[in-house]
CSV table of N, CA, C and O in Angstrom, one decimal:
chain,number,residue,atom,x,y,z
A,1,UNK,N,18.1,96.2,111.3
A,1,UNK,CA,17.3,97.4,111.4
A,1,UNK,C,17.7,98.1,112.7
A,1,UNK,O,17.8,97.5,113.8
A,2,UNK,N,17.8,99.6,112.6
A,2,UNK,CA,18.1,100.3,114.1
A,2,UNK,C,17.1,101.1,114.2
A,2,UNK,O,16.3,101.1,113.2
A,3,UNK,N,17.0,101.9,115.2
A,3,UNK,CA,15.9,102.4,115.4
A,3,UNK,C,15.8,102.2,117.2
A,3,UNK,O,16.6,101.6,118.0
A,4,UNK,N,14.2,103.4,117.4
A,4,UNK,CA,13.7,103.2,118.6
A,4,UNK,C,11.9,103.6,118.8
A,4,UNK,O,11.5,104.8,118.5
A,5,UNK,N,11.1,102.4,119.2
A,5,UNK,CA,9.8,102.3,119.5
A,5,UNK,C,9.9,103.5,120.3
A,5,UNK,O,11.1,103.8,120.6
A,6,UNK,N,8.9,104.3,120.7
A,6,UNK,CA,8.2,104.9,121.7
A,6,UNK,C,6.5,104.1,122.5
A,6,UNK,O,5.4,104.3,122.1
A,7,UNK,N,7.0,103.3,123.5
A,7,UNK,CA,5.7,102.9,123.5
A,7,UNK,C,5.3,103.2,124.7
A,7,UNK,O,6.0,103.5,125.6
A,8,UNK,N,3.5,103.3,124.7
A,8,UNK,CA,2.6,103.6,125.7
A,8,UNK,C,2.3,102.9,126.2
A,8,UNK,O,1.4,102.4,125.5
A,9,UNK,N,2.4,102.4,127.5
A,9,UNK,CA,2.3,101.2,128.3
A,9,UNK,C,1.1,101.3,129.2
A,9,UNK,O,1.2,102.4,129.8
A,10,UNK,N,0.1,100.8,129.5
A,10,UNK,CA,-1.1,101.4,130.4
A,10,UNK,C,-1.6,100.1,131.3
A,10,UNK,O,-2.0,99.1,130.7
A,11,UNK,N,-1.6,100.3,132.8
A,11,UNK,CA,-2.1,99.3,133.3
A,11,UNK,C,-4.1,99.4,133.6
A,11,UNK,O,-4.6,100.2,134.5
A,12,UNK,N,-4.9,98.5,132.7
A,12,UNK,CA,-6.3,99.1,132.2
A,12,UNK,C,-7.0,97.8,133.2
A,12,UNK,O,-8.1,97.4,132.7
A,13,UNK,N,-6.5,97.2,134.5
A,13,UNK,CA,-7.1,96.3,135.5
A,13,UNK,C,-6.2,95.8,136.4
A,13,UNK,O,-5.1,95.5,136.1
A,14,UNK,N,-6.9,95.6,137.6
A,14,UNK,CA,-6.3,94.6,138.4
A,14,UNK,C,-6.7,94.4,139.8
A,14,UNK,O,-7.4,95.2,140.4
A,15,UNK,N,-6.2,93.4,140.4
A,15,UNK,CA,-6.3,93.4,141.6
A,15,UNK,C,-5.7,94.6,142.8
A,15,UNK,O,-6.3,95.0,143.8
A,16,UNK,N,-4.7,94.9,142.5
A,16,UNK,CA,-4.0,96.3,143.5
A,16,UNK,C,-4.0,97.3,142.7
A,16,UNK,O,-3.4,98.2,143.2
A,17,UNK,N,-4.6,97.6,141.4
A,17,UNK,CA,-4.8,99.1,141.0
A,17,UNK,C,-5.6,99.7,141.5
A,17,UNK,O,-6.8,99.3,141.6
A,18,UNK,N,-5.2,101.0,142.1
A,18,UNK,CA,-6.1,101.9,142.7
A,18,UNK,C,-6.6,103.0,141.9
A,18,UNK,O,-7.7,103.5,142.2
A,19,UNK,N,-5.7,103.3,140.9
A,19,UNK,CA,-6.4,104.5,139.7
A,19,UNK,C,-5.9,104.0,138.7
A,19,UNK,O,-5.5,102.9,138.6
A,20,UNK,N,-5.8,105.4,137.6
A,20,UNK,CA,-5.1,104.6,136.4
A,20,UNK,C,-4.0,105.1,136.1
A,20,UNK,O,-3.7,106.3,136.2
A,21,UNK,N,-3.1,104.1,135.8
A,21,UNK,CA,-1.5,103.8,135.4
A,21,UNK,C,-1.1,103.7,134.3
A,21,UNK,O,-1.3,102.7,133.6
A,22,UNK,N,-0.4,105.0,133.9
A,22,UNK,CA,0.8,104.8,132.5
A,22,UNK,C,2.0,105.7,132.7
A,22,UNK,O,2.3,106.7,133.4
A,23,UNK,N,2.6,104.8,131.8
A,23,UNK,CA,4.3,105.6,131.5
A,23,UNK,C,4.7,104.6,130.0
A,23,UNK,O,4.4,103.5,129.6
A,24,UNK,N,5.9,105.9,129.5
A,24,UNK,CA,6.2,105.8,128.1
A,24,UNK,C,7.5,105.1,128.2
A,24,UNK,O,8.4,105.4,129.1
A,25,UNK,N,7.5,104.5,127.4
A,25,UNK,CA,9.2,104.1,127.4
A,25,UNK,C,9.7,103.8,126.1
A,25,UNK,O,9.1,103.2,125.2
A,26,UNK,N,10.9,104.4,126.2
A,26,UNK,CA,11.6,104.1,124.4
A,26,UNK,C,12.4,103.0,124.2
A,26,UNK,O,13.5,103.1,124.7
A,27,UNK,N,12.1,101.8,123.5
A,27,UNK,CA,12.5,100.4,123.0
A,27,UNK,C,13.3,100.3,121.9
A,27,UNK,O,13.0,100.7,120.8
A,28,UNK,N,14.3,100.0,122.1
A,28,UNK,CA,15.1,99.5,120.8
A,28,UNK,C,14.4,98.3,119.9
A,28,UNK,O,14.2,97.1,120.2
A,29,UNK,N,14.4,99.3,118.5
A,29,UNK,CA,13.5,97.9,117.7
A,29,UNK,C,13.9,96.7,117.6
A,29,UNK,O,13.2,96.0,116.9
A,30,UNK,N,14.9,96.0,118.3
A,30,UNK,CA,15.3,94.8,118.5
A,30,UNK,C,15.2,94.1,119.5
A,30,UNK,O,15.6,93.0,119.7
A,31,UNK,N,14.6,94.9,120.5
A,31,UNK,CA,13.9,94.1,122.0
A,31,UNK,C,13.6,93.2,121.8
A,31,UNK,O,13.0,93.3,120.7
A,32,UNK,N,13.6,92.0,122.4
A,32,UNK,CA,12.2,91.0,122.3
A,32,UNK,C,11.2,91.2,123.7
A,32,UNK,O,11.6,91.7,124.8
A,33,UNK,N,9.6,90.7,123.4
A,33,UNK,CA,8.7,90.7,124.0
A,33,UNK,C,9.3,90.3,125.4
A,33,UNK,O,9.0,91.1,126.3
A,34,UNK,N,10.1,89.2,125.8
A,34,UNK,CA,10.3,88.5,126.9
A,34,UNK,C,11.5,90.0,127.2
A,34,UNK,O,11.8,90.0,128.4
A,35,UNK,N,12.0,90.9,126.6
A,35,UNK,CA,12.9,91.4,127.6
A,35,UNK,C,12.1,92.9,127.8
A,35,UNK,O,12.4,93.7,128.7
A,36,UNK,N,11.0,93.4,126.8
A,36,UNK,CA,10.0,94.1,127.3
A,36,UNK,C,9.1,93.7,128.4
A,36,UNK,O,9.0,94.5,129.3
A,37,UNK,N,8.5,92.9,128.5
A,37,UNK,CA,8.1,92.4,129.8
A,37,UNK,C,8.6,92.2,131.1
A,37,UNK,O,8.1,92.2,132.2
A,38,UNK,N,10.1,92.1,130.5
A,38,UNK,CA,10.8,92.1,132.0
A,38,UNK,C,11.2,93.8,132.4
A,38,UNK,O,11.4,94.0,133.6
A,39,UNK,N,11.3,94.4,131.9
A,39,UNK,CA,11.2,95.8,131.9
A,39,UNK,C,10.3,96.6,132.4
A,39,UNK,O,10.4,97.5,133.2
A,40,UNK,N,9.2,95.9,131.6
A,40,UNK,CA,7.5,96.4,132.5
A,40,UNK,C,7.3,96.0,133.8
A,40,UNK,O,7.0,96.8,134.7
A,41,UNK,N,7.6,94.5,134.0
A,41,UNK,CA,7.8,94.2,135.1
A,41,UNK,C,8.5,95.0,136.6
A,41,UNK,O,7.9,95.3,137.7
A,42,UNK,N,9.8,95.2,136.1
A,42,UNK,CA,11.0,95.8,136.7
A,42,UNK,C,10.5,97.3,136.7
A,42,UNK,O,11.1,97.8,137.6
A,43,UNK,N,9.9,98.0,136.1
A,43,UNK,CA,9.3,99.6,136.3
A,43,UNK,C,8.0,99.7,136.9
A,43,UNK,O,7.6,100.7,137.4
A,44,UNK,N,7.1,98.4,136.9
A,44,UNK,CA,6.8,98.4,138.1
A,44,UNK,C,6.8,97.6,139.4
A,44,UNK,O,5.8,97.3,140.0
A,45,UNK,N,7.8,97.4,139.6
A,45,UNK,CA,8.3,96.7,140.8
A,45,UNK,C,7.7,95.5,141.2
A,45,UNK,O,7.6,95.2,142.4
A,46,UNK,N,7.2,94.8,140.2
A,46,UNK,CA,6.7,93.4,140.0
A,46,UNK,C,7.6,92.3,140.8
A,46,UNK,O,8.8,92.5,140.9
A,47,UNK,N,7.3,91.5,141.3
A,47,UNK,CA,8.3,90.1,141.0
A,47,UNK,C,8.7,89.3,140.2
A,47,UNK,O,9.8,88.7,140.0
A,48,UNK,N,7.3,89.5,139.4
A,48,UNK,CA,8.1,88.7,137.9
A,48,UNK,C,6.9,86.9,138.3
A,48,UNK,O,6.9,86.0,137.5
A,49,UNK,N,6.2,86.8,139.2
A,49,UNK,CA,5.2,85.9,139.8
A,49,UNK,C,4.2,85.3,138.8
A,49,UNK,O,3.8,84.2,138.7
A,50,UNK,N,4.0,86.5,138.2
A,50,UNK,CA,2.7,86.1,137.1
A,50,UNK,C,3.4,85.9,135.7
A,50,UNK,O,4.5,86.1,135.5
A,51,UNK,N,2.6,85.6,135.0
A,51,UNK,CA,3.5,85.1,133.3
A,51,UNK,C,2.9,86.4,132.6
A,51,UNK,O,1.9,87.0,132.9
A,52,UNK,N,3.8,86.4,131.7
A,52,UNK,CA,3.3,87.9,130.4
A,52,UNK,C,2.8,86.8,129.4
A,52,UNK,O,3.3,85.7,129.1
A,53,UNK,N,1.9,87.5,129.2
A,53,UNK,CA,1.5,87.7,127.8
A,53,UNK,C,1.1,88.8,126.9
A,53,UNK,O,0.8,89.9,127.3
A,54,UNK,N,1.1,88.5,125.3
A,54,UNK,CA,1.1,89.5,124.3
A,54,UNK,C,0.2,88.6,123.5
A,54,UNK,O,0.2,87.4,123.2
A,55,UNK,N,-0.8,90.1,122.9
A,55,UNK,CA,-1.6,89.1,121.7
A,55,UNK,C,-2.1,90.8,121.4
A,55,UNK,O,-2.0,91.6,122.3
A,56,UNK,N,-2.6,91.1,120.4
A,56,UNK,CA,-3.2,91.8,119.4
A,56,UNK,C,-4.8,91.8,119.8
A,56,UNK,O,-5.4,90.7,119.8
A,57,UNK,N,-5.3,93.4,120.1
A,57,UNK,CA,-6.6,93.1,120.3
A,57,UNK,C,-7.1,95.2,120.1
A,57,UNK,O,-6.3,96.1,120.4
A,58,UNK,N,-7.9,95.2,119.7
A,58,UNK,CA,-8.9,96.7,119.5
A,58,UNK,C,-9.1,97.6,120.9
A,58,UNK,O,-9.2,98.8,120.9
A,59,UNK,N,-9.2,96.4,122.1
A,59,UNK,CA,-9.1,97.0,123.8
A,59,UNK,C,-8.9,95.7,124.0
A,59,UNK,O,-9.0,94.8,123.3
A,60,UNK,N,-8.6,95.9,126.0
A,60,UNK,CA,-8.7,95.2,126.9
A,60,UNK,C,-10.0,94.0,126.5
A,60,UNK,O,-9.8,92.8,126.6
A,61,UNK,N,-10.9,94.4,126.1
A,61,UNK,CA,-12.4,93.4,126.2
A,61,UNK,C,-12.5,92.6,124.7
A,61,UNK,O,-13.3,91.7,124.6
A,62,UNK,N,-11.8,92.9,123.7
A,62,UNK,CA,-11.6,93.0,122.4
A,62,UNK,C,-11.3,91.5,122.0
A,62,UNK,O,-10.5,91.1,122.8
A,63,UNK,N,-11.5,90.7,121.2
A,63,UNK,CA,-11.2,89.3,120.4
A,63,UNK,C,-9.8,89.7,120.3
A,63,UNK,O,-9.4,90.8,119.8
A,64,UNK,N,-8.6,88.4,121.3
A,64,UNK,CA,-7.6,88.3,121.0
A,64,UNK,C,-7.1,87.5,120.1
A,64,UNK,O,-7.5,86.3,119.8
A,65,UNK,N,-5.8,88.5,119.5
A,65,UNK,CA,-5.3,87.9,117.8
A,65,UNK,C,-3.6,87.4,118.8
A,65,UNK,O,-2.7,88.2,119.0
A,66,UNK,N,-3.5,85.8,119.1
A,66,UNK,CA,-2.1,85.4,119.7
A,66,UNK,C,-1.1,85.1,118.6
A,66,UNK,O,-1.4,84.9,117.4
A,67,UNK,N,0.2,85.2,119.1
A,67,UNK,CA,1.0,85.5,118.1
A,67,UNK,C,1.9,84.4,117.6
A,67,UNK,O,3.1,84.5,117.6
A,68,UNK,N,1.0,83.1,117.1
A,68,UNK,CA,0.9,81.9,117.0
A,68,UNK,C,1.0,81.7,115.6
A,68,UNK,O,1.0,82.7,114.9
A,69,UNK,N,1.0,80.7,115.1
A,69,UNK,CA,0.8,80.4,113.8
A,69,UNK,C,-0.8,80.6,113.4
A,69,UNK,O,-1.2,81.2,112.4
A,70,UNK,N,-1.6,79.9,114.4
A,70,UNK,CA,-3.0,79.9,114.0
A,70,UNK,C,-4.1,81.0,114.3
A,70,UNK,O,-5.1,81.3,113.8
A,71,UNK,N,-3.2,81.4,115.7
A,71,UNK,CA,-3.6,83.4,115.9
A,71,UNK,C,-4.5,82.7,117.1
A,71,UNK,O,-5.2,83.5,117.7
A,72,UNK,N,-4.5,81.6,117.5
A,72,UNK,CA,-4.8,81.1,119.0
A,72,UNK,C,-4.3,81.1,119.9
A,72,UNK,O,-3.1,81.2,119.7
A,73,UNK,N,-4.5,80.9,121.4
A,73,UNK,CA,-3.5,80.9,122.5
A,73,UNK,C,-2.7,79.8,122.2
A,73,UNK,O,-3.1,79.1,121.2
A,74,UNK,N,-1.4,79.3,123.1
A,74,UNK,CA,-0.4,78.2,123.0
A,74,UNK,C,-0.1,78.2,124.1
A,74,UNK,O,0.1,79.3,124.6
A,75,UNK,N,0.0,77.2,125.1
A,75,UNK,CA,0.8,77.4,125.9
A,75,UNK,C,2.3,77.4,126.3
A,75,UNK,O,2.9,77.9,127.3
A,76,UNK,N,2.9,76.8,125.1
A,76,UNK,CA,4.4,77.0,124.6
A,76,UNK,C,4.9,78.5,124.1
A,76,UNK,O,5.0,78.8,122.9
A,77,UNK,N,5.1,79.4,125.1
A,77,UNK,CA,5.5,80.9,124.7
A,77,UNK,C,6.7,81.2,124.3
A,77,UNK,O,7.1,82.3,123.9
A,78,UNK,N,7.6,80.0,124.3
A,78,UNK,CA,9.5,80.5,124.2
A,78,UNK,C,9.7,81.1,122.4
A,78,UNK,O,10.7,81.6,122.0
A,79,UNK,N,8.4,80.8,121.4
A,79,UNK,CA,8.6,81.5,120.0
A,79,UNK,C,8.2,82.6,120.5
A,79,UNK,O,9.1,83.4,120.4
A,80,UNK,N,7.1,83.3,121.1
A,80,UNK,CA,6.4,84.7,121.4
A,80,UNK,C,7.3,85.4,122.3
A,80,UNK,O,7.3,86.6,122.0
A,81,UNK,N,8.0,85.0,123.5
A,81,UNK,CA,8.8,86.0,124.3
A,81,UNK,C,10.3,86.3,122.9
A,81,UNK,O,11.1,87.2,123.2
A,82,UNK,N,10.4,85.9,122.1
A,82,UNK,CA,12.3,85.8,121.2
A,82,UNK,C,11.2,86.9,120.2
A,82,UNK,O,11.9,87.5,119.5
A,83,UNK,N,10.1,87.2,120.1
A,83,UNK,CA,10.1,88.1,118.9
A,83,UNK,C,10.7,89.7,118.9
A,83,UNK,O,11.0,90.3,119.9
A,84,UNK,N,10.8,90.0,118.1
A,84,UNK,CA,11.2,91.7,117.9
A,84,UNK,C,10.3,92.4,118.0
A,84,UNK,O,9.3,91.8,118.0
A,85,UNK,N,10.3,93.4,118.0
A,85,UNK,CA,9.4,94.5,118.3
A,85,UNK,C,9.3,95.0,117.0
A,85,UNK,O,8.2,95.4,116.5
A,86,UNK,N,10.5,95.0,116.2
A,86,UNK,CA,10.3,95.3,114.7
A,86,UNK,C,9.8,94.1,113.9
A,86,UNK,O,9.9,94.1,112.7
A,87,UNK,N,9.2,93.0,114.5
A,87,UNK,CA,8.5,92.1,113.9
A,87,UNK,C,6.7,92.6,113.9
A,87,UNK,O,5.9,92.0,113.3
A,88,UNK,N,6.5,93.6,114.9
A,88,UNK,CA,5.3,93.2,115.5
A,88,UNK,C,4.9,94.6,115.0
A,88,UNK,O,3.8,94.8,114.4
A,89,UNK,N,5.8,95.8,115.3
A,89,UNK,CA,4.9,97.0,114.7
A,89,UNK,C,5.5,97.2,113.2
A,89,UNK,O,6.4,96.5,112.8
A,90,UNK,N,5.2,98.0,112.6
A,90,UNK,CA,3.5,98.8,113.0
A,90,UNK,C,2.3,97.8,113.4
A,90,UNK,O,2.1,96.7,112.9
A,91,UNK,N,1.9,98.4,114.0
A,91,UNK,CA,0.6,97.4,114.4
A,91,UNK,C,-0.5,97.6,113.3
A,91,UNK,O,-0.6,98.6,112.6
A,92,UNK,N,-1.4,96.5,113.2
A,92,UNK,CA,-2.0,97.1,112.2
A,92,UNK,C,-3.4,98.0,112.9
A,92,UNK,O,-3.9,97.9,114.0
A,93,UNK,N,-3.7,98.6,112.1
A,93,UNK,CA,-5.0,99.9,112.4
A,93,UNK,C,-6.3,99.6,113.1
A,93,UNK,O,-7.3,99.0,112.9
A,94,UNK,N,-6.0,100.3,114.0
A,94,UNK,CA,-7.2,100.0,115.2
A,94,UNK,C,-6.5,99.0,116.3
A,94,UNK,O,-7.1,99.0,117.4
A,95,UNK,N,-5.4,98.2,116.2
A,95,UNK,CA,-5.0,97.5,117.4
A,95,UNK,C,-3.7,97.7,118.5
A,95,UNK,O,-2.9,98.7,118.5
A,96,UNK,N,-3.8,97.1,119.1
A,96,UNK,CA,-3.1,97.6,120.5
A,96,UNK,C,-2.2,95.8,120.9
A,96,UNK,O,-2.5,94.7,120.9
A,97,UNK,N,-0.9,96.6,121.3
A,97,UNK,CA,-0.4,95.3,121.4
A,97,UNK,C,-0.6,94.8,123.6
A,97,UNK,O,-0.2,93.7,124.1
């Protein structure tokens, strides 16, 4: 599959946020999560210190859906950073990855 995501990236907390933060970036549908992350990272001048995660939720405060067999956290992430982005959207309705 070829193709290109448009996604909306928004930083919605933190310790050194001072207002609110977004920017768009266009993803090739075959990204995986671990080289989007390193991207988000790398645009905002991160170290890379803290671990990513991804999980499926309605907002920030929202019951997270992990992208697990059982839809719970794991602490084993090396299946969740290898996914596609064309595995994951469309997202389904009402959620936010």
């Amino acid at each position: 599959m070829s193709g290109i995501f448009t996604l909306s990236i928004e930083c919605v907390g933190g310790r050194y946020l001072k207002g609110p933060y977004r920017f768009v970036i266009e993803a090739p549908v075959d990204l995986t999560l671990g080289d989007l992350a390193s991207h988000i990272l790398g645009t905002v001048n991160f170290e890379g210190d803290h671990l990513a995660e991804f999980y499926l939720a309605n907002g920030p405060r929202g019951s997270k859906t992990w992208f697990t067999p059982n839809g719970e956290w794991d602490e084993d992430d090396a299946g969740v950073m290898g996914m596609r982005l064309s595995a994951i959207f469309p997202l389904p309705k009402h959620k936010m990855l």
